[in-house]
Coordinates of N, CA and C and ligand atoms in Angstrom, one line a residue:
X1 N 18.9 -13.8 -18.3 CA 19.4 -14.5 -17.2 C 18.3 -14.6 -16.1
X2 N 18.3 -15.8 -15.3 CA 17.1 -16.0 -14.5 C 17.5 -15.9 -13.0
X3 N 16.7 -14.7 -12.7 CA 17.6 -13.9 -11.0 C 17.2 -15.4 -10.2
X4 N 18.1 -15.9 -9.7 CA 18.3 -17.1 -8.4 C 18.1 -16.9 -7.4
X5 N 17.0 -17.0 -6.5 CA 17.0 -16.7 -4.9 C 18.6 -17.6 -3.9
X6 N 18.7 -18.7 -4.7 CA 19.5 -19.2 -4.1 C 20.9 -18.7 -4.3
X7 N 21.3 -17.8 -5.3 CA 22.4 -17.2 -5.0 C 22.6 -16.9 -4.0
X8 N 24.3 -16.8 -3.7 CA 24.5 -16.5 -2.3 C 25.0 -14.9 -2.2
X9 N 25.8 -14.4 -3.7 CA 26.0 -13.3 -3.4 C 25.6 -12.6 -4.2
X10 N 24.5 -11.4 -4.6 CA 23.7 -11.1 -5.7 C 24.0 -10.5 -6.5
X11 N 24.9 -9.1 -5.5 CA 25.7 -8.2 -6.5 C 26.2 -8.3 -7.8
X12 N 25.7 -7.3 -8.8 CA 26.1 -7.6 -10.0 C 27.7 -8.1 -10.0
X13 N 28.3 -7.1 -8.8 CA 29.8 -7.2 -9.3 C 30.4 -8.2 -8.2
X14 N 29.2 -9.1 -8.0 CA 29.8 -10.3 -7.0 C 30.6 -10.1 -5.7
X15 N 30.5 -9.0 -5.0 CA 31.0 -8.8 -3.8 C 30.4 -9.3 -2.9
X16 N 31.0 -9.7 -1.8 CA 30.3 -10.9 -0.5 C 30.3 -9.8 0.2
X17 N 29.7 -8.6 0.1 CA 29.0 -7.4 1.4 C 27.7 -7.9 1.3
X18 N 26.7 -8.2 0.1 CA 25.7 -8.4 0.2 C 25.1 -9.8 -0.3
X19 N 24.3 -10.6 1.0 CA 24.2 -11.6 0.5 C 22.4 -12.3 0.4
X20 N 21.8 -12.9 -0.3 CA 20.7 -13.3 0.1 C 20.5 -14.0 1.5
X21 N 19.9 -13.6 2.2 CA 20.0 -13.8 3.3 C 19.2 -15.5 3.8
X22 N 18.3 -16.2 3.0 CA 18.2 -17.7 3.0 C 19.2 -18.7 3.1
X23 N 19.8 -18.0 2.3 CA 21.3 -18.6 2.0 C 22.2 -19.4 3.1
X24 N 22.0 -18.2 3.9 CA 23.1 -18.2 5.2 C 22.5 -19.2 6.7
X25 N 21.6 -18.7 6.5 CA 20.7 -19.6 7.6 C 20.7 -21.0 8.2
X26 N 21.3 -21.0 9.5 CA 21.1 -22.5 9.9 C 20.5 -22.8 11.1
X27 N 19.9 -21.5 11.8 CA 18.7 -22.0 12.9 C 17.6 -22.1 12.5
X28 N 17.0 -23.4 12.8 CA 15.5 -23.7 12.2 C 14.8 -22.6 12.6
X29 N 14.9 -21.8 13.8 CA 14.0 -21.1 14.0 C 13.7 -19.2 13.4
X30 N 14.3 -19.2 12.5 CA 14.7 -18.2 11.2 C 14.1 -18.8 10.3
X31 N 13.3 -18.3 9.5 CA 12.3 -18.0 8.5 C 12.8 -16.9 7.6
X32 N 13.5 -17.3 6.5 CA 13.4 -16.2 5.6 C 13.2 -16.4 4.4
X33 N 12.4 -15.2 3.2 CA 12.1 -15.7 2.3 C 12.8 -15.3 0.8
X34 N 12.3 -15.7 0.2 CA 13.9 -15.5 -1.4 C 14.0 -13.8 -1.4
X35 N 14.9 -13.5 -2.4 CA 15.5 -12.4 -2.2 C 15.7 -11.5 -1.3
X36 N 15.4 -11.6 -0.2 CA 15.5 -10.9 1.0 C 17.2 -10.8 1.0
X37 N 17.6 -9.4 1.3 CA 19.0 -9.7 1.3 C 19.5 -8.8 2.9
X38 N 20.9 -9.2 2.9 CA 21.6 -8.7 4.4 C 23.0 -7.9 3.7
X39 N 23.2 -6.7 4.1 CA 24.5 -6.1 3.3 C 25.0 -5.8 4.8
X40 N 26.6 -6.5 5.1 CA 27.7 -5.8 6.0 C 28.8 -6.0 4.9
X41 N 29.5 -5.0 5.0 CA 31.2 -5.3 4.0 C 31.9 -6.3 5.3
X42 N 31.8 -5.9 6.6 CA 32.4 -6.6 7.3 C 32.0 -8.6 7.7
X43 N 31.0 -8.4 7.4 CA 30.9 -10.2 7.6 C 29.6 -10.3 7.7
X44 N 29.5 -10.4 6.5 CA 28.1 -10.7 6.1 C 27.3 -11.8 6.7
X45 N 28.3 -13.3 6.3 CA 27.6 -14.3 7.1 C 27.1 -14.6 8.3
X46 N 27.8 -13.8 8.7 CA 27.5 -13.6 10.4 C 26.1 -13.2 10.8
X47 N 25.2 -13.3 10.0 CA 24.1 -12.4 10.1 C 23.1 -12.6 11.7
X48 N 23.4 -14.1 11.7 CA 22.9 -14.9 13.0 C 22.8 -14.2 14.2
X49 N 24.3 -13.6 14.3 CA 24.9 -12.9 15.6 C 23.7 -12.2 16.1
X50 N 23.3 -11.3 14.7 CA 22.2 -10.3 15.5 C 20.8 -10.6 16.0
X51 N 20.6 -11.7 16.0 CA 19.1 -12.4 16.2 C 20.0 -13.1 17.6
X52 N 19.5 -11.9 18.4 CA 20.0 -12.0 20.3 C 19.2 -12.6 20.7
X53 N 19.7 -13.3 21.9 CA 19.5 -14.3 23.0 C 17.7 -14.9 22.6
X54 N 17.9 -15.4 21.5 CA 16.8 -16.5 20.6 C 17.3 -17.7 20.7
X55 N 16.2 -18.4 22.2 CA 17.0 -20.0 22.7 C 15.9 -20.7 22.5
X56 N 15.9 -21.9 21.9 CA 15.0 -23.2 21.2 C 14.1 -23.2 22.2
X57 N 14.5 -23.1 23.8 CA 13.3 -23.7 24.8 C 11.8 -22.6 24.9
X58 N 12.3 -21.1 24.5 CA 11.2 -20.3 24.3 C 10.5 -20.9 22.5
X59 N 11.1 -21.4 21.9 CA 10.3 -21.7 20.6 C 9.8 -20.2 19.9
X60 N 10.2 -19.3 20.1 CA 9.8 -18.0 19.0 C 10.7 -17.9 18.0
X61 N 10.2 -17.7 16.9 CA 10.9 -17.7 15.8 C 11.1 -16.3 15.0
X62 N 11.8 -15.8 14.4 CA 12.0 -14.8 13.1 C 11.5 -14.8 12.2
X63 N 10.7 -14.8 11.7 CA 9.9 -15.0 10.2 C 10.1 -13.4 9.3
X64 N 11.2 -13.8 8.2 CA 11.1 -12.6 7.3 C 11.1 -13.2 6.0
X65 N 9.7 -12.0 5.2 CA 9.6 -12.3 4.1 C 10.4 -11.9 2.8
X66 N 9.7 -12.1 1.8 CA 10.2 -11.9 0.6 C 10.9 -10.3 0.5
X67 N 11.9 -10.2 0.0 CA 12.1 -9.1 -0.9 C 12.9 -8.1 0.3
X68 N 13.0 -8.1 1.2 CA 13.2 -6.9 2.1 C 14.5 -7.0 1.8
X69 N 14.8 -5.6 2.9 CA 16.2 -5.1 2.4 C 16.6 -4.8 3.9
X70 N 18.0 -5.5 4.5 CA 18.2 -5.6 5.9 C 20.0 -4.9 5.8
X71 N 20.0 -3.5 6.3 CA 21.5 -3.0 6.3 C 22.2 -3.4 7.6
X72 N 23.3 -3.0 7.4 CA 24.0 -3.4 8.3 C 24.2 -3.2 9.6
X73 N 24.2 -4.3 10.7 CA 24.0 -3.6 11.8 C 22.6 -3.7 12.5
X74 N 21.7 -4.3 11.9 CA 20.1 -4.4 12.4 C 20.2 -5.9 13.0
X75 N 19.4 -5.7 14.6 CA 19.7 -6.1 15.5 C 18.1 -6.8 15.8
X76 N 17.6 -8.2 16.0 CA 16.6 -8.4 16.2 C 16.9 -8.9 17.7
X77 N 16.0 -8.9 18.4 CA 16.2 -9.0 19.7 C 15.0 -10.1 20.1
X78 N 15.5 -11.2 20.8 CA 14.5 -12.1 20.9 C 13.6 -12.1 22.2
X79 N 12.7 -13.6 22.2 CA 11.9 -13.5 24.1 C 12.9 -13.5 25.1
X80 N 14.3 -14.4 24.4 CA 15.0 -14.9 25.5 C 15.6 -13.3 26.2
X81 N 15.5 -11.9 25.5 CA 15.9 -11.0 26.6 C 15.3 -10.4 27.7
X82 N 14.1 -10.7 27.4 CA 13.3 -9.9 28.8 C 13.1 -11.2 30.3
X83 N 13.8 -10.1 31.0 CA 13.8 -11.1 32.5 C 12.4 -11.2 32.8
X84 N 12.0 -12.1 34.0 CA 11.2 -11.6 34.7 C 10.9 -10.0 35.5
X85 N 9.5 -10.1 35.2 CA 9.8 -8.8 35.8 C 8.6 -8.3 37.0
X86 N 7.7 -9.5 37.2 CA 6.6 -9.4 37.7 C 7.4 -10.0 39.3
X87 N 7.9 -9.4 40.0 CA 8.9 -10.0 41.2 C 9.6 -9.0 41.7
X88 N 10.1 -9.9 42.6 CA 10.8 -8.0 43.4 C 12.2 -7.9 42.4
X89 N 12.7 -8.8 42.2 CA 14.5 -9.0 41.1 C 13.8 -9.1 39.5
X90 N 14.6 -8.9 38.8 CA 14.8 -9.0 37.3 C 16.2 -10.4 37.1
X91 N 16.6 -10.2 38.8 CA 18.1 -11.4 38.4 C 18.0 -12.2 38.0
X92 N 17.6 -12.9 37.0 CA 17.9 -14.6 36.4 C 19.0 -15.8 37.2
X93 N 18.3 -15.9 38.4 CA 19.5 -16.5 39.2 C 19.6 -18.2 38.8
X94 N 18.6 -18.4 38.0 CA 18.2 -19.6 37.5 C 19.3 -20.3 36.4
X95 N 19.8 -19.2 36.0 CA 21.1 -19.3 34.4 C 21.6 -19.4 35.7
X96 N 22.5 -19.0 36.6 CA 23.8 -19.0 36.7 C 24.4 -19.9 38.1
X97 N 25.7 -20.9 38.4 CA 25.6 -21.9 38.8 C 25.2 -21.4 40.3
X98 N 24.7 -22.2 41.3 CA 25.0 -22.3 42.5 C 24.0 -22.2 43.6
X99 N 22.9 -21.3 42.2 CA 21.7 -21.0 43.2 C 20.5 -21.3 42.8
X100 N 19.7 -21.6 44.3 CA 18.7 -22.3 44.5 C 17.6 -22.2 44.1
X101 N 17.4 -21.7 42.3 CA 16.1 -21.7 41.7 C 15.6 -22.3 40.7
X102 N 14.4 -22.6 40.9 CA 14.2 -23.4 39.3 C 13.7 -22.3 38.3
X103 N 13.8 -22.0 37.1 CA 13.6 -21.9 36.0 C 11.9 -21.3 36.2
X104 N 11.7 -20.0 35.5 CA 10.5 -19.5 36.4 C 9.5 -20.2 34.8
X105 N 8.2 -20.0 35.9 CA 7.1 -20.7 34.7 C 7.0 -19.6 33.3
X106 N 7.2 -20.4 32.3 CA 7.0 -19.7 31.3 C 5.7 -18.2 31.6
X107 N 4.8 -18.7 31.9 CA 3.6 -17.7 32.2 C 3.8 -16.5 33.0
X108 N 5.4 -16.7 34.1 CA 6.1 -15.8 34.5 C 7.0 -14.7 33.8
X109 N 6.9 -15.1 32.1 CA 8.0 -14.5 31.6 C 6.9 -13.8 31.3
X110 N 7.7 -12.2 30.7 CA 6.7 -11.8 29.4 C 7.3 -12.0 28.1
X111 N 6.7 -12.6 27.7 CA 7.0 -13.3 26.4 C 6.1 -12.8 25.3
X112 N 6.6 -12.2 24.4 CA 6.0 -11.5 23.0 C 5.7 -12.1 21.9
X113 N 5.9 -13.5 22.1 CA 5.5 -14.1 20.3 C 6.8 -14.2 19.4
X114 N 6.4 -14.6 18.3 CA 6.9 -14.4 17.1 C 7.5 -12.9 16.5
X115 N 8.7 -12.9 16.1 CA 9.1 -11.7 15.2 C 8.5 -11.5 13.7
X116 N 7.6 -11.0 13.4 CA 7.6 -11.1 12.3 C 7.7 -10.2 11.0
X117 N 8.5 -9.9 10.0 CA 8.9 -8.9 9.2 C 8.1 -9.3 7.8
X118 N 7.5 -8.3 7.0 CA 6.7 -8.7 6.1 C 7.3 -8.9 4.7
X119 N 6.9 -8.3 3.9 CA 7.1 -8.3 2.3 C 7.8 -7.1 2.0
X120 N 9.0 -7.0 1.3 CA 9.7 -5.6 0.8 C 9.9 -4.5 1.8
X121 N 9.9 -5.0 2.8 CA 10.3 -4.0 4.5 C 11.9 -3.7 4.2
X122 N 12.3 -2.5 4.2 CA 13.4 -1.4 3.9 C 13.5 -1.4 5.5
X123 N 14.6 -2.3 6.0 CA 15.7 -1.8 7.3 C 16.5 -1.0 7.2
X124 N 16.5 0.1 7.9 CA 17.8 1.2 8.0 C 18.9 0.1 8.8
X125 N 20.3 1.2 8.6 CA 21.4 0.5 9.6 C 21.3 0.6 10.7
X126 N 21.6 -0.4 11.6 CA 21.3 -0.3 12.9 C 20.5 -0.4 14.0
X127 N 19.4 -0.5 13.3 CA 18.1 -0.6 14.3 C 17.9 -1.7 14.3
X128 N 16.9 -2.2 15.6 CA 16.8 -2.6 16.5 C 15.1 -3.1 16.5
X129 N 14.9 -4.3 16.6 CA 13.9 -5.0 16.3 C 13.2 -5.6 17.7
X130 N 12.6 -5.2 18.5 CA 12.0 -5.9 19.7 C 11.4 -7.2 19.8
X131 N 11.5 -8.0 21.0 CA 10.3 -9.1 20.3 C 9.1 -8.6 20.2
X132 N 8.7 -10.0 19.6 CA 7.1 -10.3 19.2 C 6.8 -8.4 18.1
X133 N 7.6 -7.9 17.9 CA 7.3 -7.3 16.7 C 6.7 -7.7 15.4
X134 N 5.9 -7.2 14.5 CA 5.3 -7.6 13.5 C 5.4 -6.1 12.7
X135 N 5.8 -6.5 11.5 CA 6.1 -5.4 10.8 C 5.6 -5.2 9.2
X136 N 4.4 -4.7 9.0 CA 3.6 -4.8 7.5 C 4.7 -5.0 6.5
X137 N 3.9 -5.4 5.3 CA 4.7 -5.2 4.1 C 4.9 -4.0 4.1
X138 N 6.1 -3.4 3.0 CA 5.9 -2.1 2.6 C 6.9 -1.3 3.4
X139 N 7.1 -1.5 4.5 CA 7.1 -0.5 5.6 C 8.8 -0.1 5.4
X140 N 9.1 0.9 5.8 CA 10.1 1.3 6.2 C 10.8 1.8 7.7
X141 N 11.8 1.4 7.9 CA 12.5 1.4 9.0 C 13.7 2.1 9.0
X142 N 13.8 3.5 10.0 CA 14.7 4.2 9.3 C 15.9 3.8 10.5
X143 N 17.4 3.9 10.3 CA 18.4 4.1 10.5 C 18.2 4.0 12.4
X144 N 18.8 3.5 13.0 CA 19.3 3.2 14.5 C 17.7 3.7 15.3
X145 N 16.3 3.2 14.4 CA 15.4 3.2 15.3 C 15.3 2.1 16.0
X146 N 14.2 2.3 16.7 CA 14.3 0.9 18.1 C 13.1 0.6 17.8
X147 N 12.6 -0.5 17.3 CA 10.7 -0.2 17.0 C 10.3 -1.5 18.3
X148 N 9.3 -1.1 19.1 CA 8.5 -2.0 20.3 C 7.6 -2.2 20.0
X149 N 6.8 -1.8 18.7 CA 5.5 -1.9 18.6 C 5.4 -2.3 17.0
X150 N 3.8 -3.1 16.9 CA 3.5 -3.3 15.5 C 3.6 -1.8 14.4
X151 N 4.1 -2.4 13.4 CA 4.2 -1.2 12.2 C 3.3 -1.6 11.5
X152 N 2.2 -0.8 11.1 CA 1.5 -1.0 9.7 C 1.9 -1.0 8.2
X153 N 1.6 -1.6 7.4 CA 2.2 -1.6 6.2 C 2.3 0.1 5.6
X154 N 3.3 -0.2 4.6 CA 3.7 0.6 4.0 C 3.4 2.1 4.9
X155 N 4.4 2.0 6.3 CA 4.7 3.1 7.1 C 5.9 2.9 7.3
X156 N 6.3 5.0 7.1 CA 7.9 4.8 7.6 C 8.1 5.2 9.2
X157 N 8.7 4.3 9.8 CA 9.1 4.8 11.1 C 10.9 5.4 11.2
X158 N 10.2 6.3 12.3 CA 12.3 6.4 12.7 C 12.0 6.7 14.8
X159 N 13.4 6.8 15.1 CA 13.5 6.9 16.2 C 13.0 5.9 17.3
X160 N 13.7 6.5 18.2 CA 13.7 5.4 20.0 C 12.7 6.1 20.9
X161 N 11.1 5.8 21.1 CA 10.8 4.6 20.4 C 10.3 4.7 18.9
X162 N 10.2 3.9 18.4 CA 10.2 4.6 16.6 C 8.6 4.9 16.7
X163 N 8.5 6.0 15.8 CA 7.2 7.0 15.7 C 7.0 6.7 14.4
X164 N 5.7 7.1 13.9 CA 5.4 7.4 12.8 C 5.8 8.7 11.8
X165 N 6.5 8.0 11.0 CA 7.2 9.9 10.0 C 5.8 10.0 9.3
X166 N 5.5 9.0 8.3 CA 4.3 9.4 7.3 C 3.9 7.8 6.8
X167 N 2.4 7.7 6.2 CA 2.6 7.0 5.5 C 3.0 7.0 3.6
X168 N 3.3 6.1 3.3 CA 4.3 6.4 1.9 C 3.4 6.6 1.2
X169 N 1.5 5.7 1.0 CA 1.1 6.0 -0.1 C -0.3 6.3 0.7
X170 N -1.2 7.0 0.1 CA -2.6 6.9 0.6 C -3.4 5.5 0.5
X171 N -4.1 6.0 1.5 CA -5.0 4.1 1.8 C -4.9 3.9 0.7
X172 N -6.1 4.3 0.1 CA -6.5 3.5 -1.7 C -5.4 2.5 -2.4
X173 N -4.3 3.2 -2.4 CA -2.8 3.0 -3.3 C -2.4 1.7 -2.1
X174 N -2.5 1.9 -0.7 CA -2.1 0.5 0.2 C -2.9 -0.4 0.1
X175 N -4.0 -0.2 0.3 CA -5.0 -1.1 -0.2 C -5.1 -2.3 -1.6
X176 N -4.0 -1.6 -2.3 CA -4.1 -2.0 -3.9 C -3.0 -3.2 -3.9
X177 N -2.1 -2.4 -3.4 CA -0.9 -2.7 -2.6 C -0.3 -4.5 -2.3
X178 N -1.8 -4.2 -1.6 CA -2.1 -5.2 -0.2 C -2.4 -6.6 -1.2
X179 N -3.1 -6.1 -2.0 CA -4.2 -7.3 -2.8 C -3.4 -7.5 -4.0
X180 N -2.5 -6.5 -4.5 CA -1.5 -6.8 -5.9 C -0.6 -7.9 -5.4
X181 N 0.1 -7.8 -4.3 CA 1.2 -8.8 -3.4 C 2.2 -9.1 -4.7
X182 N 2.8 -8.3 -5.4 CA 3.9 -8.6 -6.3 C 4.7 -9.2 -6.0
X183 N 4.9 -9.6 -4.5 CA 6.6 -10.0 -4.2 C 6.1 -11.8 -4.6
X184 N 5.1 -12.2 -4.8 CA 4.2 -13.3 -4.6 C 4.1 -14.0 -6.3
X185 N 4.6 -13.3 -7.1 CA 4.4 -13.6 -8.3 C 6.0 -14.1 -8.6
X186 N 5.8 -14.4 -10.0 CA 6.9 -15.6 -10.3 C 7.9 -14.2 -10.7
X187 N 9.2 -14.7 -11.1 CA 10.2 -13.6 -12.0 C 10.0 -13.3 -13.0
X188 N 9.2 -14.2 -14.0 CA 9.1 -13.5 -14.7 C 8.2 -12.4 -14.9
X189 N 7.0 -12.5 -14.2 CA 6.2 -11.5 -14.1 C 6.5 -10.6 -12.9
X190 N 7.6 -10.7 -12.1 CA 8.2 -9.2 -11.8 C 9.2 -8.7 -12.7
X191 N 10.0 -9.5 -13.3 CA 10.5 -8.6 -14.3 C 10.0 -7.7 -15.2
X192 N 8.4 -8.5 -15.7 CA 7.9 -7.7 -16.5 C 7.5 -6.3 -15.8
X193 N 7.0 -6.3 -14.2 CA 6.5 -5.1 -13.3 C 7.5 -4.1 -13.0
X194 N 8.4 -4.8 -12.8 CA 10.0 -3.7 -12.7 C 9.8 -2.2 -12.7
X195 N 9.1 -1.9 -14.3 CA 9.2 -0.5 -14.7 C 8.0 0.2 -13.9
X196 N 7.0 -1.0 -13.6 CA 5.7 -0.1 -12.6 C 6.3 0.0 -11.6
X197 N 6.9 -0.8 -10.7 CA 7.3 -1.2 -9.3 C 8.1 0.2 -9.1
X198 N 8.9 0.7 -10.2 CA 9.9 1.6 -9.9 C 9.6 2.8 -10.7
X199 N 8.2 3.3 -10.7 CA 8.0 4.6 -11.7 C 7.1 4.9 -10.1
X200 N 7.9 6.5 -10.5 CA 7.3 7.7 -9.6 C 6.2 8.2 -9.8
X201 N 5.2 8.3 -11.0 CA 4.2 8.7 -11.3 C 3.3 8.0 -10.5
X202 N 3.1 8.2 -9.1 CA 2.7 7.2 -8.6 C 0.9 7.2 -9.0
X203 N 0.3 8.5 -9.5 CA -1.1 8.3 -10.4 C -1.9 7.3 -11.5
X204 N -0.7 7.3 -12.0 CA -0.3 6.3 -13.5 C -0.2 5.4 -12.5
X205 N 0.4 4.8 -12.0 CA 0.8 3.2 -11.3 C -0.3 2.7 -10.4
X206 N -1.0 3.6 -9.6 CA -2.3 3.4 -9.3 C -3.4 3.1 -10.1
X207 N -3.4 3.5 -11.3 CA -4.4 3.4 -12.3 C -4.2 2.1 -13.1
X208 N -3.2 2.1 -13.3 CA -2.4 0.4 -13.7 C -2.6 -0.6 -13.1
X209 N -2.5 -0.5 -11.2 CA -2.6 -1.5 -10.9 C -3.8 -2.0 -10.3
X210 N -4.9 -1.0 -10.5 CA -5.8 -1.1 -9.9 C -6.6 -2.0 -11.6
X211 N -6.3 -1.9 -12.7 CA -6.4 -2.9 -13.8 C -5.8 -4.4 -13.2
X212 N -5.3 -4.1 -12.4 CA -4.3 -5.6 -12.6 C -5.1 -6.4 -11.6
X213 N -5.7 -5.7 -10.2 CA -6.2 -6.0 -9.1 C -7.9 -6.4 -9.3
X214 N -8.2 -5.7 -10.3 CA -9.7 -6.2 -10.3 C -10.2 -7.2 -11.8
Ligands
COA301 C1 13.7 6.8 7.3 C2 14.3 7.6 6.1 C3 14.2 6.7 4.9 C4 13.5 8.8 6.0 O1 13.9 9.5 4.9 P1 13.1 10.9 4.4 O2 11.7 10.6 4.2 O3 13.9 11.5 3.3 O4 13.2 11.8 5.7 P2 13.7 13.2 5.9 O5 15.2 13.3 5.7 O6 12.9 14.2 5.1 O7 13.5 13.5 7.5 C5 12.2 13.8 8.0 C6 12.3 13.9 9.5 O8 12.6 12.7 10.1 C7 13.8 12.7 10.8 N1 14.6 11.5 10.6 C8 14.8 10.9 9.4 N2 15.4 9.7 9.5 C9 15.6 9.6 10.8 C10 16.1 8.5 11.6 N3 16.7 7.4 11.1 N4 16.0 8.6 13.0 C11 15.5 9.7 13.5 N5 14.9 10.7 12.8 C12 15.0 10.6 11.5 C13 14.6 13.9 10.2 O9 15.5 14.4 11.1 C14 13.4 14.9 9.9 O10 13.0 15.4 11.2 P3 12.3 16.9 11.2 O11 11.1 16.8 10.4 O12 12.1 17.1 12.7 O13 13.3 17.8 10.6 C15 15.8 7.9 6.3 O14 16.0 9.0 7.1 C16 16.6 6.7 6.9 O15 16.8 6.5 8.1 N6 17.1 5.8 6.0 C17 17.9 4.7 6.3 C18 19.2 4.7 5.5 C19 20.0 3.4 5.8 O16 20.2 3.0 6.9 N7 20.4 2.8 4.8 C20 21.2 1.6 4.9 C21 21.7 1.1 3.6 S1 20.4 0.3 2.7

């Protein structure tokens, strides 16, 4: 059988807790790429909700790639939440009716960029994505961290603000990593990888794929 990115619900046993997360998508400004998936038992489709105060006139977008794994409850947080803050107020008196301000200059905001989440990035539940974040392939994100800063690939963070636990593999092995880009290959040649992709000997799999890389 030929795994479909465009399925909407992937589970073998077809439950709508987890769903490919392209699927669902209807703001242009969300970027996501095949199999990437989103698991709530509670409402899955809703996924949008959590990509906060992300308004067309700032133009920053979410860009997530292939393969990741987003649990329930992870919260990306856009430009549109940080006030000004270079002023004596943070008040946004500009949103709300009656009062006498225009709309501060963009150059006034601090404004972070693009969100961007990489290749096979492992979201814990609950955490919490800042703008203009950028987050390597590889990497992991553990459970109700807050991450403010760039993550390097294939690093696990945890905690508010999220720290570095370890990284998962030594350079060499990230490095190999980096230049193999499996998630980039067709199905059928990840199906064939499967058994590498998921064998612990991680010596053996280094030596394998350093054949495949050069
Ligand atoms: C990040 C994670 C993968 C790390 O797992 P691990 O490598 O087995 O880590 P350990 O359990 O050995 O913990 C190592 C240390 O990190 C701390 N830690 C682990 N996860 C943490 C988290 N999410 N937040 C804060 N601290 C955390 C542990 O308390 C421990 O601290 P210590 O060294 O001071 O005792 C895991 O803890 C996690 O958060 N998983 C996410 C699970 C999830 O949300 N799944 C959703 C369904 S897919």
């Amino acid at each position: 059988m030929f795994p479909s990115p465009d399925t909407l619900y992937p589970l073998v046993s077809n439950m709508d807790r987890t769903c490919f997360l392209k699927n669902i998508i209807t703001r242009s400004n969300i970027i996501v790429g095949d199999y990437t998936y989103y698991d709530d038992e509670v409402d899955v489709k809703n996924f949008e909700k959590n990509v906060l105060y992300h308004y067309d006139f700032l133009n920053d977008k979410l860009i997530i790639g292939k393969f990741c794994q987003i649990a329930a409850g992870v919260e990306f947080v856009m430009n549109g939440a940080n006030h000004q803050m270079n002023a004596v107020t943070t008040f946004p008196f500009y949103t709300l009716e009656g009062w006498d301000m225009e709309p501060p200059k963009t150059s006034d905001l601090p404004l972070k960029g693009d969100t961007v989440i990489g290749n096979d990035v492992w979201i814990g539940q609950n955490a919490v994505i800042l703008p203009g974040v950028h987050i390597g392939d590889g990497a992991i994100i553990g459970a109700n961290s807050v991450v403010g800063r760039d993550i390097n690939p294939y690093t696990i963070v945890v905690g508010n603000p999220a720290k570095i636990l370890r990284k998962r593999f030594d350079d060499e092995m990230i490095e190999l990593l980096l230049r193999f880009k499996w998630w980039d290959k067709s199905t059928d040649e990840i199906n064939e990888l499967i058994p590498l992709l998921t064998c612990s000997e991680l010596d053996k799999v280094k030596e394998e794929i350093k054949k495949r890389v050069n």
